[in-house]
mmCIF file of C-alpha atoms in Angstrom:
data_model
loop_
_atom_site.group_PDB
_atom_site.id
_atom_site.type_symbol
_atom_site.label_atom_id
_atom_site.label_comp_id
_atom_site.label_asym_id
_atom_site.label_seq_id
_atom_site.Cartn_x
_atom_site.Cartn_y
_atom_site.Cartn_z
ATOM 1 C CA MET A 1 163.372 371.423 109.225
ATOM 2 C CA PRO A 2 161.812 374.230 111.289
ATOM 3 C CA VAL A 3 158.751 375.897 109.817
ATOM 4 C CA GLU A 4 158.520 379.681 110.082
ATOM 5 C CA HIS A 5 155.097 381.276 110.099
ATOM 6 C CA HIS A 6 154.935 383.362 106.931
ATOM 7 C CA PRO A 7 151.986 381.773 105.098
ATOM 8 C CA LEU A 8 151.573 384.521 102.494
ATOM 9 C CA ARG A 9 155.227 384.381 101.477
ATOM 10 C CA GLY A 10 155.070 380.591 101.443
ATOM 11 C CA MET A 11 152.007 380.655 99.199
ATOM 12 C CA LEU A 12 153.675 383.077 96.754
ATOM 13 C CA LEU A 13 156.802 380.918 96.609
ATOM 14 C CA MET A 14 154.670 377.825 96.015
ATOM 15 C CA LEU A 15 152.832 379.516 93.136
ATOM 16 C CA ALA A 16 156.181 380.611 91.679
ATOM 17 C CA ALA A 17 157.548 377.056 92.039
ATOM 18 C CA VAL A 18 154.686 375.401 90.171
ATOM 19 C CA PHE A 19 154.903 378.133 87.518
ATOM 20 C CA CYS A 20 158.550 377.120 87.019
ATOM 21 C CA PHE A 21 157.452 373.496 86.630
ATOM 22 C CA ALA A 22 154.800 374.499 84.090
ATOM 23 C CA LEU A 23 157.413 376.497 82.151
ATOM 24 C CA LEU A 24 159.714 373.462 82.270
ATOM 25 C CA ASP A 25 156.969 371.279 80.787
ATOM 26 C CA ALA A 26 156.023 373.807 78.098
ATOM 27 C CA THR A 27 159.659 374.259 77.088
ATOM 28 C CA ALA A 28 160.212 370.503 77.001
ATOM 29 C CA LYS A 29 157.093 370.019 74.854
ATOM 30 C CA HIS A 30 158.341 372.577 72.332
ATOM 31 C CA LEU A 31 161.881 371.144 72.201
ATOM 32 C CA SER A 32 160.768 367.504 72.078
ATOM 33 C CA GLN A 33 159.330 368.072 68.615
ATOM 34 C CA THR A 34 162.901 368.601 67.313
ATOM 35 C CA TYR A 35 165.445 367.044 69.677
ATOM 36 C CA PRO A 36 165.830 363.560 71.235
ATOM 37 C CA VAL A 37 164.019 363.356 74.572
ATOM 38 C CA PRO A 38 166.999 361.692 76.369
ATOM 39 C CA MET A 39 169.191 364.660 75.396
ATOM 40 C CA LEU A 40 166.655 367.039 76.942
ATOM 41 C CA VAL A 41 166.544 364.926 80.116
ATOM 42 C CA TRP A 42 170.366 365.055 80.250
ATOM 43 C CA ALA A 43 170.324 368.855 79.895
ATOM 44 C CA ARG A 44 167.632 369.253 82.554
ATOM 45 C CA TYR A 45 169.621 367.353 85.206
ATOM 46 C CA THR A 46 173.097 368.515 84.222
ATOM 47 C CA LEU A 47 172.199 372.208 84.505
ATOM 48 C CA HIS A 48 170.347 371.506 87.753
ATOM 49 C CA CYS A 49 173.411 369.708 89.150
ATOM 50 C CA LEU A 50 175.783 372.479 88.106
ATOM 51 C CA LEU A 51 173.616 375.112 89.792
ATOM 52 C CA MET A 52 173.629 373.164 93.067
ATOM 53 C CA VAL A 53 177.402 372.638 92.905
ATOM 54 C CA ILE A 54 178.019 376.331 92.231
ATOM 55 C CA PHE A 55 175.655 377.761 94.845
ATOM 56 C CA LEU A 56 175.521 375.113 97.596
ATOM 57 C CA ALA A 57 178.676 373.002 97.493
ATOM 58 C CA PRO A 58 181.022 375.774 98.778
ATOM 59 C CA SER A 59 178.972 376.197 101.976
ATOM 60 C CA LEU A 60 177.632 372.681 102.572
ATOM 61 C CA ARG A 61 180.614 370.671 101.269
ATOM 62 C CA TRP A 62 180.414 367.047 102.477
ATOM 63 C CA LYS A 63 176.937 367.590 103.964
ATOM 64 C CA LEU A 64 175.560 367.888 100.447
ATOM 65 C CA VAL A 65 176.323 364.225 99.674
ATOM 66 C CA ALA A 66 176.360 362.666 103.168
ATOM 67 C CA THR A 67 173.632 360.026 103.389
ATOM 68 C CA ARG A 68 172.827 356.964 105.474
ATOM 69 C CA ARG A 69 171.073 355.143 102.637
ATOM 70 C CA PRO A 70 172.928 355.694 99.351
ATOM 71 C CA ALA A 71 171.291 352.775 97.508
ATOM 72 C CA MET A 72 167.780 354.080 98.155
ATOM 73 C CA GLN A 73 168.906 357.601 97.214
ATOM 74 C CA ILE A 74 170.082 356.297 93.843
ATOM 75 C CA VAL A 75 166.934 354.275 93.152
ATOM 76 C CA ARG A 76 164.751 357.236 94.174
ATOM 77 C CA ALA A 77 166.683 359.544 91.847
ATOM 78 C CA LEU A 78 166.394 357.076 88.956
ATOM 79 C CA MET A 79 162.625 357.037 89.465
ATOM 80 C CA LEU A 80 162.573 360.815 89.024
ATOM 81 C CA VAL A 81 164.718 360.487 85.895
ATOM 82 C CA GLY A 82 162.157 357.986 84.596
ATOM 83 C CA THR A 83 159.361 360.412 85.462
ATOM 84 C CA THR A 84 161.058 363.190 83.504
ATOM 85 C CA GLY A 85 161.792 360.991 80.500
ATOM 86 C CA PHE A 86 158.309 359.498 80.253
ATOM 87 C CA ALA A 87 156.678 362.911 80.737
ATOM 88 C CA MET A 88 158.816 364.635 78.089
ATOM 89 C CA ALA A 89 158.111 361.792 75.660
ATOM 90 C CA ALA A 90 154.391 362.112 76.419
ATOM 91 C CA PHE A 91 154.515 365.819 75.590
ATOM 92 C CA ARG A 92 155.351 364.837 72.013
ATOM 93 C CA HIS A 93 151.941 363.182 71.695
ATOM 94 C CA LEU A 94 149.609 364.949 74.143
ATOM 95 C CA PRO A 95 148.567 368.532 74.929
ATOM 96 C CA LEU A 96 150.243 370.235 77.865
ATOM 97 C CA ALA A 97 147.237 370.534 80.199
ATOM 98 C CA GLU A 98 146.029 366.967 79.697
ATOM 99 C CA THR A 99 149.501 365.510 80.289
ATOM 100 C CA THR A 100 149.940 367.540 83.471
ATOM 101 C CA ALA A 101 146.533 366.480 84.752
ATOM 102 C CA LEU A 102 147.202 362.788 84.160
ATOM 103 C CA ILE A 103 150.542 363.015 85.999
ATOM 104 C CA PHE A 104 148.597 364.430 88.940
ATOM 105 C CA VAL A 105 146.995 361.043 89.525
ATOM 106 C CA THR A 106 150.281 360.329 91.352
ATOM 107 C CA PRO A 107 148.913 361.141 94.866
ATOM 108 C CA LEU A 108 146.083 358.694 94.231
ATOM 109 C CA ILE A 109 148.520 355.917 93.283
ATOM 110 C CA VAL A 110 150.653 356.781 96.322
ATOM 111 C CA ALA A 111 147.590 356.483 98.565
ATOM 112 C CA LEU A 112 146.982 352.950 97.265
ATOM 113 C CA LEU A 113 150.663 351.954 97.603
ATOM 114 C CA ALA A 114 151.012 353.482 101.078
ATOM 115 C CA GLY A 115 149.338 350.471 102.689
ATOM 116 C CA PRO A 116 151.694 347.701 101.563
ATOM 117 C CA PHE A 117 154.868 349.828 101.438
ATOM 118 C CA LEU A 118 154.448 352.282 104.315
ATOM 119 C CA GLY A 119 152.024 350.432 106.577
ATOM 120 C CA GLU A 120 149.523 353.297 106.398
ATOM 121 C CA LYS A 121 145.896 352.351 106.957
ATOM 122 C CA LEU A 122 143.561 353.355 104.138
ATOM 123 C CA ARG A 123 140.227 354.675 105.367
ATOM 124 C CA PRO A 124 137.041 354.687 103.252
ATOM 125 C CA LEU A 125 137.614 358.381 102.485
ATOM 126 C CA HIS A 126 140.980 357.522 100.909
ATOM 127 C CA TRP A 127 139.431 354.819 98.742
ATOM 128 C CA GLY A 128 136.600 357.140 97.717
ATOM 129 C CA ALA A 129 138.941 359.996 96.807
ATOM 130 C CA SER A 130 141.179 357.633 94.832
ATOM 131 C CA LEU A 131 138.254 356.210 92.861
ATOM 132 C CA CYS A 132 136.972 359.719 92.116
ATOM 133 C CA GLY A 133 140.433 360.786 90.968
ATOM 134 C CA PHE A 134 140.755 357.842 88.627
ATOM 135 C CA ALA A 135 137.284 358.607 87.281
ATOM 136 C CA GLY A 136 138.588 362.095 86.494
ATOM 137 C CA ALA A 137 141.550 360.537 84.667
ATOM 138 C CA LEU A 138 139.140 358.446 82.592
ATOM 139 C CA LEU A 139 137.256 361.604 81.613
ATOM 140 C CA ILE A 140 140.520 362.995 80.235
ATOM 141 C CA ALA A 141 141.731 359.787 78.554
ATOM 142 C CA ARG A 142 138.234 358.584 77.657
ATOM 143 C CA PRO A 143 137.848 355.864 74.999
ATOM 144 C CA GLY A 144 137.111 357.410 71.658
ATOM 145 C CA GLY A 145 138.579 360.738 72.776
ATOM 146 C CA ALA A 146 141.150 362.773 70.912
ATOM 147 C CA LEU A 147 144.161 361.751 73.013
ATOM 148 C CA ASN A 148 146.881 359.542 71.534
ATOM 149 C CA LEU A 149 147.138 356.072 73.140
ATOM 150 C CA THR A 150 150.953 356.093 73.054
ATOM 151 C CA GLY A 151 150.974 359.406 74.889
ATOM 152 C CA ILE A 152 148.534 358.100 77.508
ATOM 153 C CA LEU A 153 150.715 355.040 78.173
ATOM 154 C CA LEU A 154 153.822 357.238 78.459
ATOM 155 C CA VAL A 155 152.203 359.627 80.916
ATOM 156 C CA LEU A 156 150.929 356.712 83.020
ATOM 157 C CA GLY A 157 154.518 355.432 83.088
ATOM 158 C CA ALA A 158 155.571 358.862 84.363
ATOM 159 C CA ALA A 159 152.883 358.797 87.062
ATOM 160 C CA LEU A 160 153.940 355.305 88.205
ATOM 161 C CA CYS A 161 157.626 356.298 88.431
ATOM 162 C CA TYR A 162 156.656 359.458 90.297
ATOM 163 C CA SER A 163 154.563 357.438 92.744
ATOM 164 C CA ILE A 164 157.508 355.170 93.590
ATOM 165 C CA TYR A 165 159.693 358.285 93.905
ATOM 166 C CA GLN A 166 157.264 359.797 96.422
ATOM 167 C CA ILE A 167 157.040 356.563 98.435
ATOM 168 C CA GLN A 168 160.825 356.481 98.696
ATOM 169 C CA THR A 169 160.882 360.174 99.602
ATOM 170 C CA ARG A 170 158.611 359.411 102.569
ATOM 171 C CA LEU A 171 160.938 356.600 103.640
ATOM 172 C CA LEU A 172 164.057 358.780 103.363
ATOM 173 C CA SER A 173 162.829 362.148 104.639
ATOM 174 C CA PRO A 174 162.945 361.335 108.392
ATOM 175 C CA THR A 175 166.713 360.730 108.277
ATOM 176 C CA GLU A 176 167.986 362.671 105.245
ATOM 177 C CA ASN A 177 168.618 366.363 104.664
ATOM 178 C CA THR A 178 166.229 367.960 102.157
ATOM 179 C CA LEU A 179 169.014 369.526 100.087
ATOM 180 C CA THR A 180 170.849 366.190 100.026
ATOM 181 C CA LEU A 181 167.730 364.534 98.623
ATOM 182 C CA LEU A 182 167.525 367.254 95.992
ATOM 183 C CA PHE A 183 171.215 367.009 95.111
ATOM 184 C CA TYR A 184 171.127 363.236 94.625
ATOM 185 C CA THR A 185 168.295 363.562 92.105
ATOM 186 C CA ALA A 186 170.405 366.045 90.112
ATOM 187 C CA LEU A 187 173.656 364.064 90.484
ATOM 188 C CA VAL A 188 172.219 360.637 89.604
ATOM 189 C CA GLY A 189 170.253 362.128 86.712
ATOM 190 C CA THR A 190 173.404 363.752 85.334
ATOM 191 C CA VAL A 191 175.606 360.669 85.718
ATOM 192 C CA SER A 192 173.065 358.162 84.379
ATOM 193 C CA MET A 193 172.122 360.237 81.342
ATOM 194 C CA THR A 194 175.788 361.070 80.612
ATOM 195 C CA LEU A 195 176.698 357.359 80.648
ATOM 196 C CA ALA A 196 173.790 356.667 78.286
ATOM 197 C CA ALA A 197 174.638 359.603 75.988
ATOM 198 C CA PRO A 198 176.325 357.484 73.240
ATOM 199 C CA LEU A 199 172.996 355.702 72.743
ATOM 200 C CA PHE A 200 170.983 358.817 71.950
ATOM 201 C CA TRP A 201 173.305 361.709 71.128
ATOM 202 C CA GLY A 202 172.712 363.199 67.727
ATOM 203 C CA GLY A 203 170.091 365.058 65.796
ATOM 204 C CA PRO A 204 170.196 368.666 64.640
ATOM 205 C CA LEU A 205 172.592 371.159 66.185
ATOM 206 C CA PRO A 206 170.585 373.598 68.363
ATOM 207 C CA SER A 207 170.347 377.215 67.293
ATOM 208 C CA TRP A 208 171.284 379.818 69.887
ATOM 209 C CA ARG A 209 167.588 380.301 70.754
ATOM 210 C CA ASP A 210 167.065 376.578 71.236
ATOM 211 C CA GLY A 211 170.317 376.394 73.189
ATOM 212 C CA ILE A 212 168.959 378.962 75.628
ATOM 213 C CA MET A 213 165.710 376.996 75.965
ATOM 214 C CA ILE A 214 167.613 373.744 76.551
ATOM 215 C CA ALA A 215 169.639 375.450 79.294
ATOM 216 C CA ALA A 216 166.385 376.821 80.733
ATOM 217 C CA LEU A 217 165.197 373.256 81.405
ATOM 218 C CA GLY A 218 167.745 372.951 84.213
ATOM 219 C CA ILE A 219 167.062 376.456 85.477
ATOM 220 C CA PHE A 220 163.298 375.925 85.626
ATOM 221 C CA GLY A 221 163.702 372.498 87.237
ATOM 222 C CA GLY A 222 166.318 373.494 89.816
ATOM 223 C CA GLY A 223 164.694 376.852 90.527
ATOM 224 C CA GLY A 224 161.284 375.273 90.973
ATOM 225 C CA HIS A 225 162.578 372.727 93.477
ATOM 226 C CA PHE A 226 164.477 375.433 95.374
ATOM 227 C CA LEU A 227 161.368 377.622 95.629
ATOM 228 C CA LEU A 228 159.289 374.608 96.667
ATOM 229 C CA THR A 229 161.717 373.708 99.458
ATOM 230 C CA HIS A 230 161.820 377.293 100.721
ATOM 231 C CA ALA A 231 158.012 377.540 100.622
ATOM 232 C CA PHE A 232 157.719 374.579 103.009
ATOM 233 C CA ARG A 233 160.081 376.370 105.393
ATOM 234 C CA LEU A 234 157.732 379.334 105.570
ATOM 235 C CA ALA A 235 154.342 377.645 105.933
ATOM 236 C CA PRO A 236 152.887 374.261 106.958
ATOM 237 C CA ALA A 237 152.338 371.589 104.329
ATOM 238 C CA THR A 238 148.616 371.439 105.169
ATOM 239 C CA PHE A 239 148.304 375.066 104.055
ATOM 240 C CA LEU A 240 150.519 374.784 100.965
ATOM 241 C CA SER A 241 149.479 371.435 99.482
ATOM 242 C CA PRO A 242 146.355 372.708 97.666
ATOM 243 C CA PHE A 243 148.433 375.356 95.871
ATOM 244 C CA LEU A 244 150.432 372.609 94.121
ATOM 245 C CA TYR A 245 147.424 372.202 91.829
ATOM 246 C CA ALA A 246 147.853 375.723 90.522
ATOM 247 C CA GLN A 247 150.215 373.984 88.083
ATOM 248 C CA LEU A 248 147.111 372.698 86.289
ATOM 249 C CA ILE A 249 146.006 376.304 85.794
ATOM 250 C CA TRP A 250 149.446 377.398 84.581
ATOM 251 C CA ALA A 251 149.651 374.397 82.221
ATOM 252 C CA THR A 252 146.211 375.131 80.769
ATOM 253 C CA LEU A 253 147.061 378.789 80.175
ATOM 254 C CA LEU A 254 150.472 378.008 78.655
ATOM 255 C CA GLY A 255 148.914 375.332 76.459
ATOM 256 C CA TRP A 256 146.473 377.936 75.178
ATOM 257 C CA LEU A 257 148.973 380.807 74.781
ATOM 258 C CA VAL A 258 151.916 378.830 73.370
ATOM 259 C CA PHE A 259 150.325 375.848 71.602
ATOM 260 C CA ASP A 260 146.848 377.236 70.851
ATOM 261 C CA HIS A 261 145.100 374.375 72.613
ATOM 262 C CA TRP A 262 142.212 374.672 75.063
ATOM 263 C CA PRO A 263 140.834 371.517 76.783
ATOM 264 C CA ASP A 264 137.219 370.562 76.106
ATOM 265 C CA GLY A 265 134.536 370.514 78.801
ATOM 266 C CA ALA A 266 134.956 366.834 79.746
ATOM 267 C CA THR A 267 138.711 367.267 80.104
ATOM 268 C CA LEU A 268 138.310 370.351 82.305
ATOM 269 C CA ALA A 269 135.852 368.425 84.480
ATOM 270 C CA GLY A 270 138.317 365.532 84.762
ATOM 271 C CA MET A 271 141.128 367.924 85.750
ATOM 272 C CA ALA A 272 138.924 369.483 88.446
ATOM 273 C CA ILE A 273 137.983 366.044 89.825
ATOM 274 C CA ILE A 274 141.634 364.910 89.981
ATOM 275 C CA ALA A 275 142.669 368.113 91.753
ATOM 276 C CA ALA A 276 139.785 367.949 94.250
ATOM 277 C CA ALA A 277 140.367 364.257 95.031
ATOM 278 C CA SER A 278 144.109 364.775 95.515
ATOM 279 C CA ILE A 279 143.581 367.802 97.763
ATOM 280 C CA VAL A 280 141.161 365.790 99.936
ATOM 281 C CA LEU A 281 143.766 363.031 100.228
ATOM 282 C CA ALA A 282 146.527 365.502 101.092
ATOM 283 C CA LEU A 283 144.492 367.230 103.791
ATOM 284 C CA THR A 284 143.243 364.019 105.432
ATOM 285 C CA GLN A 285 146.686 362.403 105.424
ATOM 286 C CA ARG A 286 148.347 365.507 106.916
ATOM 287 C CA ARG A 287 145.659 365.664 109.577
#
């Protein structure tokens, strides 16, 4: 995919993308207090899939689903479905900012898995950044802290699924079209959650306000991924990667404005350490 040189536009699109992701998480946290998490996961992927079919299928047609490695596409997509499900379930138990920060240990897990799965050599800097990042995670989920253990285990499950998803993305990206990768995540998520629907469907009937918010899950998810993809067309990844961590800022602000929660000093320090360690890893690996 050719990269155009419009760094300012790329940065603005990246900030808009991670804002969409933060809105997705905040909306899911609110809805998960009332509705079954699997139903919300189904809505998130079904709306995302419909948007891609409506706006991309007429022009791309067969190219949207053409792939050389369908089995890996499906497994990769299921890992993202697992990420979404674990994260939404974690939002039931944990504050928004803390959950987001713990999911951001994903690049550190990927760095450790890159050796055996991708054959990438880990230098001392990688090990040091990973250890610092995990120390930041311990500050957030510290023993005796206020965070719920069930929520911590769920968010770690989300981070592990997301790590496997990113490893498989690296394996697929040299040969697969970016929009095809994106479409398979939406398609597999829709099909898998639809097949599982008899197991979880039920609960209260959504009001029209909640119905709009449920539909917004797919809009925020699909729109965020679209903006993210377009941002990487306008500026190099080395420039854009640090702006991914603006999601921590958005999540903290939304947690304060919507849920009246502000992280304590130790948690804010842990979030800063995770972000700094992950940015160091991103920059050194790109270089």
